[in-house]
Short mmCIF file of C-alpha atoms in Angstrom, two decimals:
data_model
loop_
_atom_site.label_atom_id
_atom_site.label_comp_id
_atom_site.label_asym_id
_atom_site.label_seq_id
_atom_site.Cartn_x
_atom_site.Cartn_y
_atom_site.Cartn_z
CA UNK A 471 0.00 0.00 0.00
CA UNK A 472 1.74 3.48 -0.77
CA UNK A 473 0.25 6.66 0.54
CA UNK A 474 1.07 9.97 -1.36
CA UNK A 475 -1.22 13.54 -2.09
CA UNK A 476 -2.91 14.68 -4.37
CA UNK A 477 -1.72 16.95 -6.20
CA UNK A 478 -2.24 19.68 -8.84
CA UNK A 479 -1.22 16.70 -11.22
CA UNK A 480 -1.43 12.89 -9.52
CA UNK A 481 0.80 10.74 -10.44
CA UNK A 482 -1.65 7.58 -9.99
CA UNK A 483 -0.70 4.55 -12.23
CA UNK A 484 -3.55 4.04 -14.46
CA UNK A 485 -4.12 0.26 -12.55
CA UNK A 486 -4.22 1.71 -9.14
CA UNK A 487 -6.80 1.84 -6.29
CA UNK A 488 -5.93 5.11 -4.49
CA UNK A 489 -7.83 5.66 -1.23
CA UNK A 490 -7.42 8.94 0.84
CA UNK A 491 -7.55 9.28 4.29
CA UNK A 492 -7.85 13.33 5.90
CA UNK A 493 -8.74 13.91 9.31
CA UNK A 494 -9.60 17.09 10.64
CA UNK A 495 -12.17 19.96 9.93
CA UNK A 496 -10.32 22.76 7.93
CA UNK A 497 -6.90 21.53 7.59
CA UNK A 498 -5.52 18.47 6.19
CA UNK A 499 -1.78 18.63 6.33
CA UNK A 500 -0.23 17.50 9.42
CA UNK A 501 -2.58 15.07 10.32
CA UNK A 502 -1.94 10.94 10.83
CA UNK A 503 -4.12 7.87 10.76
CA UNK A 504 -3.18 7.43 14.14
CA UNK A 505 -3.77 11.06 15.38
CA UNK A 506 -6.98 11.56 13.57
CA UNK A 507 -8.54 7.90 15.33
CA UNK A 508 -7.58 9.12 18.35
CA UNK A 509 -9.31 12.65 18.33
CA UNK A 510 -12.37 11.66 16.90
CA UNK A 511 -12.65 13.32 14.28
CA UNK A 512 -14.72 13.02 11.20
CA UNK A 513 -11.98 11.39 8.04
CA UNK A 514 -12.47 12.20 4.23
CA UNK A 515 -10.72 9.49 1.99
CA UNK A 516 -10.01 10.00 -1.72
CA UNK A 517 -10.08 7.19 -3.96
CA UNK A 518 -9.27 5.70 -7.05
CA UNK A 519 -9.97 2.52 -8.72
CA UNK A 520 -8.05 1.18 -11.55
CA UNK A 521 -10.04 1.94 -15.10
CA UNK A 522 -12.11 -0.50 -16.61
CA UNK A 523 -15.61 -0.97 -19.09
CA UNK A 524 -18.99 -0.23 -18.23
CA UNK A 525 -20.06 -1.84 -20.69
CA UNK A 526 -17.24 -3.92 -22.28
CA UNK A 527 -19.39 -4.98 -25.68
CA UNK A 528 -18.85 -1.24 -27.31
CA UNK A 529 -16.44 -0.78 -29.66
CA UNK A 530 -14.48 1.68 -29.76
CA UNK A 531 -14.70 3.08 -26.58
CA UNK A 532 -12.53 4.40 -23.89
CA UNK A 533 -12.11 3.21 -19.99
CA UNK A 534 -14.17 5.00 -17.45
CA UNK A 535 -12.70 6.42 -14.12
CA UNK A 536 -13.71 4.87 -10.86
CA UNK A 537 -12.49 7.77 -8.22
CA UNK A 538 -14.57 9.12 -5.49
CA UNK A 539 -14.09 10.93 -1.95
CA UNK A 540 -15.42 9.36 1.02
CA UNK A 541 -16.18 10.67 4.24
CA UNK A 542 -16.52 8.86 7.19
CA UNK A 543 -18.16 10.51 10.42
CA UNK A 544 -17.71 10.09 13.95
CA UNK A 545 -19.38 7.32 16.53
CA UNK A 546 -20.03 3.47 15.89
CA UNK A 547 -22.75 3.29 13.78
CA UNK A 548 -23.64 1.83 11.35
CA UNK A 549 -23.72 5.18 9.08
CA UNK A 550 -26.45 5.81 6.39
CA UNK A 551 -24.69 6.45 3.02
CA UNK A 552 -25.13 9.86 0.96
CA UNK A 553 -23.38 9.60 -2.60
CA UNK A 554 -22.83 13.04 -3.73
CA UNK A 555 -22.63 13.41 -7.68
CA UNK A 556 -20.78 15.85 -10.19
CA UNK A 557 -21.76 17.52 -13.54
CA UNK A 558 -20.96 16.67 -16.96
CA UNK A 559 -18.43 19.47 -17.35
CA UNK A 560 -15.35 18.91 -19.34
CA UNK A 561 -12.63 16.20 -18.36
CA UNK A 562 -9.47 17.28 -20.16
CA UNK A 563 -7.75 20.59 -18.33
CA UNK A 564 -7.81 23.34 -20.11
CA UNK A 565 -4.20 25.77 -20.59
CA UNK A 566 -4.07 27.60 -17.13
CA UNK A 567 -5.88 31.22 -18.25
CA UNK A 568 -7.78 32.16 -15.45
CA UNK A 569 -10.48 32.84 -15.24
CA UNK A 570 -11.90 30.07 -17.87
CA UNK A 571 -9.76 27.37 -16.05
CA UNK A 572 -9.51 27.18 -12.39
CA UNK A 573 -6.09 27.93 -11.01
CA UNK A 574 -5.49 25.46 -8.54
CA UNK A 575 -7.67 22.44 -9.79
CA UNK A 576 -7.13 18.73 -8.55
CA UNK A 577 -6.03 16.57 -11.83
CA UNK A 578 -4.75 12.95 -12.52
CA UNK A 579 -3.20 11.14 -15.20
CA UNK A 580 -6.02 9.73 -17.67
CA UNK A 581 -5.19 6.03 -18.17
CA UNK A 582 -4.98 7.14 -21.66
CA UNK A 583 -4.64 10.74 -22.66
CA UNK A 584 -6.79 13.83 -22.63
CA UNK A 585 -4.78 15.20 -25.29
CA UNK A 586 -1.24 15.54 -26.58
CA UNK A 587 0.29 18.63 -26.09
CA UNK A 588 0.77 20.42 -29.20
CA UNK A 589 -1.98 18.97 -31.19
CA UNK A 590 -3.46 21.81 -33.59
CA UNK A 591 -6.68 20.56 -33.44
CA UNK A 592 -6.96 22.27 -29.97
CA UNK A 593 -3.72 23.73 -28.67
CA UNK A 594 -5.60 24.71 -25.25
CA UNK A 595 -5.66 21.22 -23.94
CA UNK A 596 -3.52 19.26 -21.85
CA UNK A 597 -3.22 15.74 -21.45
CA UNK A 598 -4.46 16.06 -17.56
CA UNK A 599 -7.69 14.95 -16.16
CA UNK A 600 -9.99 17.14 -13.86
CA UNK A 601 -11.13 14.97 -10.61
CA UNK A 602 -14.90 16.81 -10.61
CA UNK A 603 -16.04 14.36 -7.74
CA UNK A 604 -12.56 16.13 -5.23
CA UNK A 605 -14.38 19.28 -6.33
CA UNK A 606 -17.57 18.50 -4.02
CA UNK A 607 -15.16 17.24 -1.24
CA UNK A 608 -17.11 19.84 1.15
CA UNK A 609 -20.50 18.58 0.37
CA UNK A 610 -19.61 15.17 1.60
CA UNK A 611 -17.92 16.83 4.70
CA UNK A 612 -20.58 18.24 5.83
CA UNK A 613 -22.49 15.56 5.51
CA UNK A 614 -20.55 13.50 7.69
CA UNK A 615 -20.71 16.18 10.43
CA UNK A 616 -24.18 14.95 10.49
CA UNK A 617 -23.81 11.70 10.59
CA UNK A 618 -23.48 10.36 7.06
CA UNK A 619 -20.91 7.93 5.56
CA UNK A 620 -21.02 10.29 2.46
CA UNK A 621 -19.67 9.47 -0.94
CA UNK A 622 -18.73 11.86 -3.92
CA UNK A 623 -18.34 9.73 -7.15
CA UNK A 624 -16.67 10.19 -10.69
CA UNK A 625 -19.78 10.01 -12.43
CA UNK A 626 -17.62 10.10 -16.02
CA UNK A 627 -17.91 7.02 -18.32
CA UNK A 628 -16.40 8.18 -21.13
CA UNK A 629 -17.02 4.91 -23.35
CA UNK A 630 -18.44 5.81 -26.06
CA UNK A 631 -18.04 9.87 -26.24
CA UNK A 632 -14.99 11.79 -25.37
CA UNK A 633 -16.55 13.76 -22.07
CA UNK A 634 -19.49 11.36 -20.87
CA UNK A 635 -21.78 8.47 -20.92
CA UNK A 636 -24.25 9.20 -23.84
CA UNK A 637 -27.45 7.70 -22.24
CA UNK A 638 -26.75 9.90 -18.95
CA UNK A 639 -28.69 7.91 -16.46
CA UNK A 640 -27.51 4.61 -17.39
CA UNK A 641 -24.13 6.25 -17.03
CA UNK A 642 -24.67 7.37 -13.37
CA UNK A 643 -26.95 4.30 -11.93
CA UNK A 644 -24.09 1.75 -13.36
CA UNK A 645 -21.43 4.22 -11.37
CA UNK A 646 -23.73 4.90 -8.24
CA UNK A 647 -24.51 0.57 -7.72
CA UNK A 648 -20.36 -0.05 -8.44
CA UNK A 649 -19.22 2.80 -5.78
CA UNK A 650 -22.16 1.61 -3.61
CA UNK A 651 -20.85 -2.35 -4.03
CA UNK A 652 -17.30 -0.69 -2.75
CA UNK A 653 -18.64 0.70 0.55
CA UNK A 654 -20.55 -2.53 1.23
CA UNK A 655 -17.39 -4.28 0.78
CA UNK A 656 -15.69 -2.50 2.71
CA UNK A 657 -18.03 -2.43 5.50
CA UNK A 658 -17.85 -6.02 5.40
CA UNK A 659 -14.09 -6.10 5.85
CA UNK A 660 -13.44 -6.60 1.84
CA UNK A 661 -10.66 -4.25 2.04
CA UNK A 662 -9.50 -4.56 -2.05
CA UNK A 663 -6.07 -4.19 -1.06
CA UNK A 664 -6.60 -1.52 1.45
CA UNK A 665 -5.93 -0.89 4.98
CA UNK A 666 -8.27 1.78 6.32
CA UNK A 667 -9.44 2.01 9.84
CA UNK A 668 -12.68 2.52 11.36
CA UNK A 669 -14.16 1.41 8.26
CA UNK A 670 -15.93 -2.21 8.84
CA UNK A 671 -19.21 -2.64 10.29
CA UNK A 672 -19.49 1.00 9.75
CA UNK A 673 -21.20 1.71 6.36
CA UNK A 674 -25.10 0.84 6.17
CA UNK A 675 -25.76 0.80 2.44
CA UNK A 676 -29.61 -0.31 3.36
CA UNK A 677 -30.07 3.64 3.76
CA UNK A 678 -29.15 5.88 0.77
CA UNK A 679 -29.63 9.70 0.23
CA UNK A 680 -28.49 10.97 -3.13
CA UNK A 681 -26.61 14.48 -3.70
CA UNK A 682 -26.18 15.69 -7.45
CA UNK A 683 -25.06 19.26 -9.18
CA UNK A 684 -25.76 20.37 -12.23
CA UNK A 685 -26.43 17.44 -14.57
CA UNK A 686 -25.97 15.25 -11.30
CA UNK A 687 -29.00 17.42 -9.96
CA UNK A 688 -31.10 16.14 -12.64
CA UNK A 689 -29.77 12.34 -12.38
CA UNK A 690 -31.34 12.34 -8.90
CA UNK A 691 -34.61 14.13 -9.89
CA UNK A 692 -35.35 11.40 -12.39
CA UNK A 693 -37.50 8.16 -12.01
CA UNK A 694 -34.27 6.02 -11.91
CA UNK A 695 -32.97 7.38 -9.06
CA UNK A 696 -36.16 7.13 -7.12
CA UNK A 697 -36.21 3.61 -7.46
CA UNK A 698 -32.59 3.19 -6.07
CA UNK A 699 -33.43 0.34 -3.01
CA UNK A 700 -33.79 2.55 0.61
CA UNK A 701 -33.41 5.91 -0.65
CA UNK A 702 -34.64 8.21 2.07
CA UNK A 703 -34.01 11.82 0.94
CA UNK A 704 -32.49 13.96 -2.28
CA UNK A 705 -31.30 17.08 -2.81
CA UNK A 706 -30.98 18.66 -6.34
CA UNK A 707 -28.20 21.28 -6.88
CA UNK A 708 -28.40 23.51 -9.52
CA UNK A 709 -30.06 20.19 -11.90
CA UNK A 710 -29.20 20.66 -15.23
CA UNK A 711 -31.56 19.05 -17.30
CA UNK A 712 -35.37 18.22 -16.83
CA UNK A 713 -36.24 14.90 -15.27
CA UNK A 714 -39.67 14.83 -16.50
CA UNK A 715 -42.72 13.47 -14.54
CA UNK A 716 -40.69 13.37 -11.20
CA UNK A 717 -42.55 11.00 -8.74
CA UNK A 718 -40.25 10.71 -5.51
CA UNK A 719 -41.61 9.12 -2.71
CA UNK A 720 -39.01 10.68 -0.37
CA UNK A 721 -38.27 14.39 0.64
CA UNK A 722 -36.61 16.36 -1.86
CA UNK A 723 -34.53 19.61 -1.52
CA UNK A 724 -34.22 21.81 -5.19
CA UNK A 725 -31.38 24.12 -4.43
CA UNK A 726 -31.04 27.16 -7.45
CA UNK A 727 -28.13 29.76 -7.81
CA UNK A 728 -29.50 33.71 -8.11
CA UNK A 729 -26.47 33.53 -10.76
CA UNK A 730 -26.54 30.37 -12.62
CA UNK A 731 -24.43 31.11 -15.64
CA UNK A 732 -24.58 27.27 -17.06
CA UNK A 733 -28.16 26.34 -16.49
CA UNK A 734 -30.53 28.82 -15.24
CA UNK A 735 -31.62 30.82 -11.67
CA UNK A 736 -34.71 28.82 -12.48
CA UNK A 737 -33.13 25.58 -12.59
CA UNK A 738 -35.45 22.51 -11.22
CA UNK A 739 -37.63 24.65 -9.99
CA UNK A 740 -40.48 22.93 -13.13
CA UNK A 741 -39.31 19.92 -12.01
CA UNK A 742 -40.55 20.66 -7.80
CA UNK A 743 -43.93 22.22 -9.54
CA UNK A 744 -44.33 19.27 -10.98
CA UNK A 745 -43.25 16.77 -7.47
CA UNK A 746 -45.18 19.17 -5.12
CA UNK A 747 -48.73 18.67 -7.60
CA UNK A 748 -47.96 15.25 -7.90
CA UNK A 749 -48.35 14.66 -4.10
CA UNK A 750 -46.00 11.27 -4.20
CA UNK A 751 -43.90 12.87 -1.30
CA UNK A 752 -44.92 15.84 1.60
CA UNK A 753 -41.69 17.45 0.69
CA UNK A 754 -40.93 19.02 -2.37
CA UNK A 755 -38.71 22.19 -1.25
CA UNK A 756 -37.22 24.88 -3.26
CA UNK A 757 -34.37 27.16 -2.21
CA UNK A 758 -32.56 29.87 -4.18
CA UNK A 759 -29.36 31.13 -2.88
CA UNK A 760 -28.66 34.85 -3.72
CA UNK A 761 -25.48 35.69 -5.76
CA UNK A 762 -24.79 32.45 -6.28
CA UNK A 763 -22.88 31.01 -9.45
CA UNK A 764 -23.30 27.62 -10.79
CA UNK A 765 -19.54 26.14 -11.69
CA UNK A 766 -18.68 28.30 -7.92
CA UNK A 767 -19.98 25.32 -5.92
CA UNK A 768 -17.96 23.01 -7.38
CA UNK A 769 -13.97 23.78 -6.50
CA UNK A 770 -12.74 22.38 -9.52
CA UNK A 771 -14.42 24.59 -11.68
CA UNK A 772 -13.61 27.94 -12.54
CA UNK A 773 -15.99 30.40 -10.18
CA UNK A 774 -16.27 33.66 -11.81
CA UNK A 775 -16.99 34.36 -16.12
CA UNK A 776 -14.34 37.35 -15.71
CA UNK A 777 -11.28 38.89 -14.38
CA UNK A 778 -13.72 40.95 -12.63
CA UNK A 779 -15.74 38.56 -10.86
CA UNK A 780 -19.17 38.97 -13.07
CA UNK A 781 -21.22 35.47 -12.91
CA UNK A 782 -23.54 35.09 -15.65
CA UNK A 783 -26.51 37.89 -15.42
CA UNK A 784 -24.86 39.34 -12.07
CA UNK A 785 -22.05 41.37 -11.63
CA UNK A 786 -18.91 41.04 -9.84
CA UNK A 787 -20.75 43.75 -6.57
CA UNK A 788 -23.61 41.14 -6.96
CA UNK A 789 -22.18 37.84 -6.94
CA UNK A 790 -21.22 35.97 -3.52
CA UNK A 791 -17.98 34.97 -2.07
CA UNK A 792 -17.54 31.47 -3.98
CA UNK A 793 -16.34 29.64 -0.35
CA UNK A 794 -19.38 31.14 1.18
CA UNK A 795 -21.21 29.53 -1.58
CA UNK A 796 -20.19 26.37 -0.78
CA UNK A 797 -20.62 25.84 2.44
CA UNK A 798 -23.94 27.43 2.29
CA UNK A 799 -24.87 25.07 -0.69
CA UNK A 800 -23.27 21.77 1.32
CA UNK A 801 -24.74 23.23 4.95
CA UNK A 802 -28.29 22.85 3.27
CA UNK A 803 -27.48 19.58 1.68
CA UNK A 804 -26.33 18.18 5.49
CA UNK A 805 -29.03 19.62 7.05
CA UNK A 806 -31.92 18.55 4.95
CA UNK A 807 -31.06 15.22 5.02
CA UNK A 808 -30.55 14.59 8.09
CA UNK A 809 -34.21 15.99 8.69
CA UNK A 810 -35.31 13.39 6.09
CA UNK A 811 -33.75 11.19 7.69
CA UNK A 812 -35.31 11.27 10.99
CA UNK A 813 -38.85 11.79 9.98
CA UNK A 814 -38.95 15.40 10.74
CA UNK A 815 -42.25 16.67 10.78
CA UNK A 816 -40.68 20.69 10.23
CA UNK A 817 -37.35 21.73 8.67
CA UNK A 818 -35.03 23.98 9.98
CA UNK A 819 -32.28 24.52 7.76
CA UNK A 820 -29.03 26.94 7.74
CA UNK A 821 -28.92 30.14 6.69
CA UNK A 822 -25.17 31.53 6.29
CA UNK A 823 -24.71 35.66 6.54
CA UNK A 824 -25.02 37.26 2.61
CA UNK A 825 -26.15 34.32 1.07
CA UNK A 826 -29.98 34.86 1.74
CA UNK A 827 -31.66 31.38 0.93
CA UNK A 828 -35.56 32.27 0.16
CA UNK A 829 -37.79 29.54 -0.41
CA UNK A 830 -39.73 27.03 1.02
CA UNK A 831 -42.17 23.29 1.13
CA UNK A 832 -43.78 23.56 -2.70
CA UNK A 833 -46.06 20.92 -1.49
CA UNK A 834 -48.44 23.45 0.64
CA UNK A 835 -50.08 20.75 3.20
CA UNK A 836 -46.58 18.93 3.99
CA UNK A 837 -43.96 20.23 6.40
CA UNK A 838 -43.22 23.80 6.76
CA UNK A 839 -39.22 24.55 5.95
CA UNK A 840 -38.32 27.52 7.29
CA UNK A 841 -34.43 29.54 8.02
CA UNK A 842 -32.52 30.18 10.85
CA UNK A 843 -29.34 31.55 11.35
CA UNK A 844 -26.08 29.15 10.90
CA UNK A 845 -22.30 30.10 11.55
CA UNK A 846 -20.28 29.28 8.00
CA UNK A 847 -17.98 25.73 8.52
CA UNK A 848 -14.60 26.07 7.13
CA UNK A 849 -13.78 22.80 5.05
CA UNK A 850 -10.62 20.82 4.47
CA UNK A 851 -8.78 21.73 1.30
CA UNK A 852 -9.09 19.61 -2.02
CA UNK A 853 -5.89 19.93 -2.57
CA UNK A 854 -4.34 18.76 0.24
CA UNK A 855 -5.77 14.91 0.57
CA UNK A 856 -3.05 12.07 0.90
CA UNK A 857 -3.71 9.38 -1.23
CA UNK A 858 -3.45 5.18 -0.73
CA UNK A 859 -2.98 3.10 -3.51
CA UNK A 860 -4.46 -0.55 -4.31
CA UNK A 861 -3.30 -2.16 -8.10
CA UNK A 862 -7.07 -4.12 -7.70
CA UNK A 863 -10.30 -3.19 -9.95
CA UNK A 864 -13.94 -2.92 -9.04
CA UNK A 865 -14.90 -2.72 -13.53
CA UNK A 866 -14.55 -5.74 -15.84
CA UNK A 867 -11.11 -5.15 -17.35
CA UNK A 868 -10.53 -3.35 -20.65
CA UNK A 869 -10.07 -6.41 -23.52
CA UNK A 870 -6.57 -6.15 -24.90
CA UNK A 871 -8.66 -5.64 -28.79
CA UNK A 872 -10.58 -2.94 -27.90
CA UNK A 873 -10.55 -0.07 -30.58
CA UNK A 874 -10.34 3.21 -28.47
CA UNK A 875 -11.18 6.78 -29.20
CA UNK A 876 -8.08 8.76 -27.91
CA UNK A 877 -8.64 11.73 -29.60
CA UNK A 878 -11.61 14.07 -28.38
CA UNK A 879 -14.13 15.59 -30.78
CA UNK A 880 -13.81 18.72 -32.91
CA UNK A 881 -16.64 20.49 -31.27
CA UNK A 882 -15.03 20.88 -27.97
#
């Protein structure tokens, strides 16, 4: 087992099971195994599973990703699982020219290559690969502060199209039931090659609440996430893309951005009409959060359209602090579900200074969801998670006579 960081640019070998283990609250560095068992503390883990096929029949195709961040919270348990999930923003770093590229991002090495440097097709990209899911690391850190074995996935299967899975919620159920199979095996002390403590007989994956932003948001809006076995809360940030007829039997939290440059300050909030009329569950909130970007909550993603600061409609004077953002965005998330959770028959949830979350129960006869107000949590950094390394695979293995697609599309 080797333990390393992550940095701007990891140095994984493309067959390697990394696994991440930070302990502590706002600072990473410093910290042991040892020390962080000892205090108590809630432990985030980054990790990455050796590429393999989805779907192994397609020809050509490339190898998916299987990285994620998980978060393990304090006390015995056994912990309910949250699996947070990303967007389908670009994979392949862009040249470093802030503001259109975020300047400290967390990459890896693609088990292939983004792109070769050089290439006139499209000088601006590098041969480096953006780790979305590390760029939600707070979400699932506040949800362990709660309680929550919390899990934010790679949601990229890049088989058959250079920057995602072409039939989008096949894409993310496959990747949600393999990352869910890991935490069940490790709970059952199936370690696949490594050694983390605290881990076994900790993880109950009979309880599942599911997290996505941006085209993640509308993954867990749509009918195939509602049937995922135990599910017992969502929350939608910033959805991306309509999920139709949404029929949730569970609670379900819509959380829009004031300044949504990608999707739209309106984002979801057809979808929670629709839920709330529907009267399937007694909770169909909606929040928007004031000033708020869409790309902003996630780290990895550049914050801010210009040099200036302007986000989408809203300029720079009326957009908010992106950290503030964050944990306002990831505060809610926590919050709500842990309501869901327990049955709550009102919800309280945070409101952070500046960021002004208006909104409220869409479904008029269910529970009333009111503000109060919350200090801001400070959150480990991205950047600065140790990494453990496994050579075993959770995905079939990629044939030897597979054609693949190295080369991404002109219309980038």
């Amino acid at each position: 087992m080797n333990t390393r960081k992550l940095w701007p640019v990891g140095l994984a070998s493309t067959a390697a099971l990394a696994l991440t283990i930070v302990y502590g609250t706002s600072q990473a560095s410093g910290n042991t195994a040892t020390e962080a068992k000892s205090s108590g503390r809630a432990g985030l883990t980054s990790y990455e599973l050796a590429p393999g096929l989805l779907d192994i029949t397609r020809k050509p195709g490339n190898p998916t990703q299987v990285h994620g961040v998980l978060g393990m919270p304090k006390g015995k348990g056994p912990h309910p699982v949250v699996v947070v999930m990303h967007g389908n923003h670009h994979n392949c770093a862009f040249s470093d020219r802030p503001p259109y590229y975020p300047r400290k991002p967390v990459k890896d090495q693609w088990p292939l290559v983004c792109h070769k440097p050089g290439d006139p097709h499209n000088p601006n990209l590098g041969p480096d690969y953006l780790r979305h899911d590390v760029g939600l690391s707070h979400v699932v850190e506040a949800l362990t502060r709660k309680g929550f074995a919390a899990v934010s996935i790679d949601v990229v299967s890049p088989e058959h199209w250079w920057v995602g899975e072409p039939d989008t919620q096949k894409g993310y159920t496959d990747l949600l039931t393999t990352h869910l199979r890991l935490l069940s095996d490790l709970n059952k002390g199936i370690d696949h090659g490594l050694n983390i403590p605290g881990v076994k007989g900790r993880i109950d994956t009979s309880r599942v609440g599911l997290v996505g932003h941006s085209r993640g948001g509308g993954y867990v809006l749509s009918q195939k996430a509602a049937r995922r076995a135990g599910l017992f809360g969502v929350v939608a940030l910033e959805p991306a893309m309509e999920a139709g007829k949404v029929k949730h039997k569970v609670p379900v939290l819509n959380v829009r951005g004031g300044c949504d440059e990608d999707v739209d300050p309106s984002a979801g909030l057809r979808d929670m009409k629709e839920l709330a009329r529907s009267g399937s569950t007694k909770v169909a909130a909606d929040v928007l959060l004031a000033g708020t970007g869409h790309r902003m909550l996630n780290t990895n993603l550049p914050p801010t359209d210009t040099e200036e600061g302007d986000v989408g409609e809203c300029p720079a004077s009326k957009v908010a602090e992106p950290a503030a953002a964050r944990a306002q965005a990831a505060q809610l998330t926590a919050s709500f579900l842990d309501q869901a959770l327990r049955g709550a028959t009102s919800y309280r949830l945070p409101a952070l200074k500046g960021l002004a979350p208006k909104g409220g129960n869409l479904r008029r006869s269910g529970p009333a969801v009111t503000f109060h107000k919350t200090p801001r949590q400070a959150f480990t950094s991205p950047r600065a998670i140790p990494e453990v390394t496994s050579k075993q695979r959770l995905l079939p293995a990629i044939p030897k006579d597979i054609e693949v697609n190295k080369r991404p599309g002109d219309d980038i």
